[in-house]
JSON list of C-alpha atoms in Angstrom, two decimals:
[
{"chain": "U", "resi": 1, "resn": "MET", "atom": "CA", "xyz": [3.87, -16.42, -9.46]},
{"chain": "U", "resi": 2, "resn": "LYS", "atom": "CA", "xyz": [1.99, -18.85, -7.31]},
{"chain": "U", "resi": 3, "resn": "ASN", "atom": "CA", "xyz": [0.96, -18.36, -3.70]},
{"chain": "U", "resi": 4, "resn": "ILE", "atom": "CA", "xyz": [0.79, -14.58, -4.01]},
{"chain": "U", "resi": 5, "resn": "VAL", "atom": "CA", "xyz": [-0.46, -12.81, -0.90]},
{"chain": "U", "resi": 6, "resn": "PRO", "atom": "CA", "xyz": [-0.91, -9.10, -1.62]},
{"chain": "U", "resi": 7, "resn": "ILE", "atom": "CA", "xyz": [-0.32, -6.80, 1.35]},
{"chain": "U", "resi": 8, "resn": "ILE", "atom": "CA", "xyz": [-2.71, -3.84, 1.50]},
{"chain": "U", "resi": 9, "resn": "ILE", "atom": "CA", "xyz": [-1.84, -0.78, 3.57]},
{"chain": "U", "resi": 10, "resn": "PRO", "atom": "CA", "xyz": [-4.44, 1.99, 3.96]},
{"chain": "U", "resi": 11, "resn": "VAL", "atom": "CA", "xyz": [-2.86, 5.43, 4.40]},
{"chain": "U", "resi": 12, "resn": "TYR", "atom": "CA", "xyz": [-4.36, 8.68, 5.60]},
{"chain": "U", "resi": 13, "resn": "ASN", "atom": "CA", "xyz": [-1.88, 11.26, 6.88]},
{"chain": "U", "resi": 14, "resn": "THR", "atom": "CA", "xyz": [0.38, 8.51, 8.19]},
{"chain": "U", "resi": 15, "resn": "PRO", "atom": "CA", "xyz": [3.66, 9.80, 9.64]},
{"chain": "U", "resi": 16, "resn": "PRO", "atom": "CA", "xyz": [6.18, 9.63, 6.77]},
{"chain": "U", "resi": 17, "resn": "ALA", "atom": "CA", "xyz": [8.91, 7.81, 8.72]},
{"chain": "U", "resi": 18, "resn": "THR", "atom": "CA", "xyz": [6.50, 5.05, 9.76]},
{"chain": "U", "resi": 19, "resn": "LEU", "atom": "CA", "xyz": [5.16, 4.72, 6.23]},
{"chain": "U", "resi": 20, "resn": "TYR", "atom": "CA", "xyz": [8.57, 4.60, 4.53]},
{"chain": "U", "resi": 21, "resn": "THR", "atom": "CA", "xyz": [10.05, 2.19, 7.08]},
{"chain": "U", "resi": 22, "resn": "THR", "atom": "CA", "xyz": [7.11, -0.21, 6.86]},
{"chain": "U", "resi": 23, "resn": "VAL", "atom": "CA", "xyz": [6.88, -0.28, 3.08]},
{"chain": "U", "resi": 24, "resn": "SER", "atom": "CA", "xyz": [10.62, -0.48, 2.44]},
{"chain": "U", "resi": 25, "resn": "TYR", "atom": "CA", "xyz": [10.92, -3.32, 4.99]},
{"chain": "U", "resi": 26, "resn": "LEU", "atom": "CA", "xyz": [8.11, -5.27, 3.32]},
{"chain": "U", "resi": 27, "resn": "HIS", "atom": "CA", "xyz": [9.66, -4.65, -0.08]},
{"chain": "U", "resi": 28, "resn": "ARG", "atom": "CA", "xyz": [13.01, -6.05, 1.04]},
{"chain": "U", "resi": 29, "resn": "HIS", "atom": "CA", "xyz": [11.75, -8.99, 3.07]},
{"chain": "U", "resi": 30, "resn": "THR", "atom": "CA", "xyz": [8.80, -10.38, 1.15]},
{"chain": "U", "resi": 31, "resn": "ARG", "atom": "CA", "xyz": [8.13, -11.36, -2.43]},
{"chain": "U", "resi": 32, "resn": "ASN", "atom": "CA", "xyz": [4.47, -10.45, -2.07]},
{"chain": "U", "resi": 33, "resn": "PRO", "atom": "CA", "xyz": [3.12, -7.32, -3.78]},
{"chain": "U", "resi": 34, "resn": "VAL", "atom": "CA", "xyz": [2.59, -4.33, -1.51]},
{"chain": "U", "resi": 35, "resn": "ILE", "atom": "CA", "xyz": [-0.39, -2.11, -2.31]},
{"chain": "U", "resi": 36, "resn": "VAL", "atom": "CA", "xyz": [-0.67, 1.24, -0.55]},
{"chain": "U", "resi": 37, "resn": "VAL", "atom": "CA", "xyz": [-4.05, 2.97, -0.74]},
{"chain": "U", "resi": 38, "resn": "ASN", "atom": "CA", "xyz": [-3.74, 6.73, -0.24]},
{"chain": "U", "resi": 39, "resn": "ASP", "atom": "CA", "xyz": [-7.15, 7.71, 1.12]},
{"chain": "U", "resi": 40, "resn": "GLY", "atom": "CA", "xyz": [-6.79, 11.41, 0.33]},
{"chain": "U", "resi": 41, "resn": "SER", "atom": "CA", "xyz": [-3.85, 12.27, 2.59]},
{"chain": "U", "resi": 42, "resn": "ASN", "atom": "CA", "xyz": [-3.30, 16.00, 2.79]},
{"chain": "U", "resi": 43, "resn": "ARG", "atom": "CA", "xyz": [0.06, 15.99, 4.61]},
{"chain": "U", "resi": 44, "resn": "VAL", "atom": "CA", "xyz": [2.72, 17.21, 2.22]},
{"chain": "U", "resi": 45, "resn": "ASP", "atom": "CA", "xyz": [5.46, 15.06, 3.78]},
{"chain": "U", "resi": 46, "resn": "THR", "atom": "CA", "xyz": [3.30, 11.91, 3.61]},
{"chain": "U", "resi": 47, "resn": "ASN", "atom": "CA", "xyz": [2.48, 12.54, -0.05]},
{"chain": "U", "resi": 48, "resn": "LYS", "atom": "CA", "xyz": [6.17, 13.06, -0.88]},
{"chain": "U", "resi": 49, "resn": "VAL", "atom": "CA", "xyz": [7.00, 9.70, 0.73]},
{"chain": "U", "resi": 50, "resn": "LEU", "atom": "CA", "xyz": [4.18, 8.07, -1.24]},
{"chain": "U", "resi": 51, "resn": "GLU", "atom": "CA", "xyz": [5.68, 9.47, -4.47]},
{"chain": "U", "resi": 52, "resn": "LEU", "atom": "CA", "xyz": [9.12, 8.15, -3.45]},
{"chain": "U", "resi": 53, "resn": "ILE", "atom": "CA", "xyz": [7.72, 4.70, -2.64]},
{"chain": "U", "resi": 54, "resn": "GLU", "atom": "CA", "xyz": [6.02, 4.51, -6.02]},
{"chain": "U", "resi": 55, "resn": "GLU", "atom": "CA", "xyz": [9.03, 5.91, -7.90]},
{"chain": "U", "resi": 56, "resn": "ARG", "atom": "CA", "xyz": [11.40, 3.35, -6.35]},
{"chain": "U", "resi": 57, "resn": "GLY", "atom": "CA", "xyz": [8.99, 0.49, -7.04]},
{"chain": "U", "resi": 58, "resn": "TYR", "atom": "CA", "xyz": [8.58, -0.46, -3.38]},
{"chain": "U", "resi": 59, "resn": "ALA", "atom": "CA", "xyz": [4.80, -0.63, -3.70]},
{"chain": "U", "resi": 60, "resn": "GLU", "atom": "CA", "xyz": [1.90, 0.11, -5.96]},
{"chain": "U", "resi": 61, "resn": "VAL", "atom": "CA", "xyz": [0.26, 3.33, -4.75]},
{"chain": "U", "resi": 62, "resn": "LEU", "atom": "CA", "xyz": [-3.44, 3.74, -5.40]},
{"chain": "U", "resi": 63, "resn": "LYS", "atom": "CA", "xyz": [-4.97, 7.18, -4.92]},
{"chain": "U", "resi": 64, "resn": "LYS", "atom": "CA", "xyz": [-8.55, 7.97, -4.04]},
{"chain": "U", "resi": 65, "resn": "GLU", "atom": "CA", "xyz": [-10.59, 10.65, -2.33]},
{"chain": "U", "resi": 66, "resn": "ASN", "atom": "CA", "xyz": [-11.02, 10.36, 1.42]},
{"chain": "U", "resi": 67, "resn": "SER", "atom": "CA", "xyz": [-13.95, 8.17, 2.34]},
{"chain": "U", "resi": 68, "resn": "GLY", "atom": "CA", "xyz": [-12.72, 6.29, 5.40]},
{"chain": "U", "resi": 69, "resn": "LYS", "atom": "CA", "xyz": [-10.48, 3.37, 6.24]},
{"chain": "U", "resi": 70, "resn": "ILE", "atom": "CA", "xyz": [-12.95, 0.61, 5.40]},
{"chain": "U", "resi": 71, "resn": "ASP", "atom": "CA", "xyz": [-13.59, 2.07, 1.96]},
{"chain": "U", "resi": 72, "resn": "ALA", "atom": "CA", "xyz": [-9.83, 2.35, 1.36]},
{"chain": "U", "resi": 73, "resn": "LEU", "atom": "CA", "xyz": [-9.40, -1.30, 2.35]},
{"chain": "U", "resi": 74, "resn": "HIS", "atom": "CA", "xyz": [-12.19, -2.38, 0.00]},
{"chain": "U", "resi": 75, "resn": "TYR", "atom": "CA", "xyz": [-10.66, -0.30, -2.79]},
{"chain": "U", "resi": 76, "resn": "GLY", "atom": "CA", "xyz": [-7.29, -2.01, -2.31]},
{"chain": "U", "resi": 77, "resn": "LEU", "atom": "CA", "xyz": [-8.91, -5.42, -2.00]},
{"chain": "U", "resi": 78, "resn": "ASP", "atom": "CA", "xyz": [-10.86, -4.99, -5.24]},
{"chain": "U", "resi": 79, "resn": "TYR", "atom": "CA", "xyz": [-7.65, -3.97, -7.00]},
{"chain": "U", "resi": 80, "resn": "ALA", "atom": "CA", "xyz": [-5.69, -6.93, -5.57]},
{"chain": "U", "resi": 81, "resn": "ILE", "atom": "CA", "xyz": [-8.36, -9.45, -6.53]},
{"chain": "U", "resi": 82, "resn": "LYS", "atom": "CA", "xyz": [-8.61, -8.13, -10.10]},
{"chain": "U", "resi": 83, "resn": "LYS", "atom": "CA", "xyz": [-4.86, -7.96, -10.63]},
{"chain": "U", "resi": 84, "resn": "TYR", "atom": "CA", "xyz": [-3.53, -10.99, -8.73]},
{"chain": "U", "resi": 85, "resn": "ASN", "atom": "CA", "xyz": [-6.52, -13.28, -8.13]},
{"chain": "U", "resi": 86, "resn": "PRO", "atom": "CA", "xyz": [-5.04, -14.29, -4.77]},
{"chain": "U", "resi": 87, "resn": "LYS", "atom": "CA", "xyz": [-6.22, -17.03, -2.45]},
{"chain": "U", "resi": 88, "resn": "CYS", "atom": "CA", "xyz": [-5.80, -14.66, 0.48]},
{"chain": "U", "resi": 89, "resn": "VAL", "atom": "CA", "xyz": [-4.79, -11.08, 1.23]},
{"chain": "U", "resi": 90, "resn": "PHE", "atom": "CA", "xyz": [-2.88, -9.59, 4.16]},
{"chain": "U", "resi": 91, "resn": "ILE", "atom": "CA", "xyz": [-4.08, -6.20, 5.37]},
{"chain": "U", "resi": 92, "resn": "GLN", "atom": "CA", "xyz": [-1.68, -4.29, 7.55]},
{"chain": "U", "resi": 93, "resn": "ASP", "atom": "CA", "xyz": [-2.82, -1.55, 9.84]}
]
């Protein structure tokens, strides 16, 4: 694929409806890869939605221990650069 623009979404206890709606919308309306970085969410409902998103193939879900939003963004960015070698990245917050 050329002109890939990975979309990185940092997540920490994000309300599940917001998370699911955002990711499923991006999955349906863009051809760009969606990468969700779970920064140690401890909400059960959020984690269930993250499992559903990954299971359905809506996004790649990366998991890490909580260390703050900036660290989660860097973690996702490092992953995107290694996997896709993009010219640019879109970070959604």
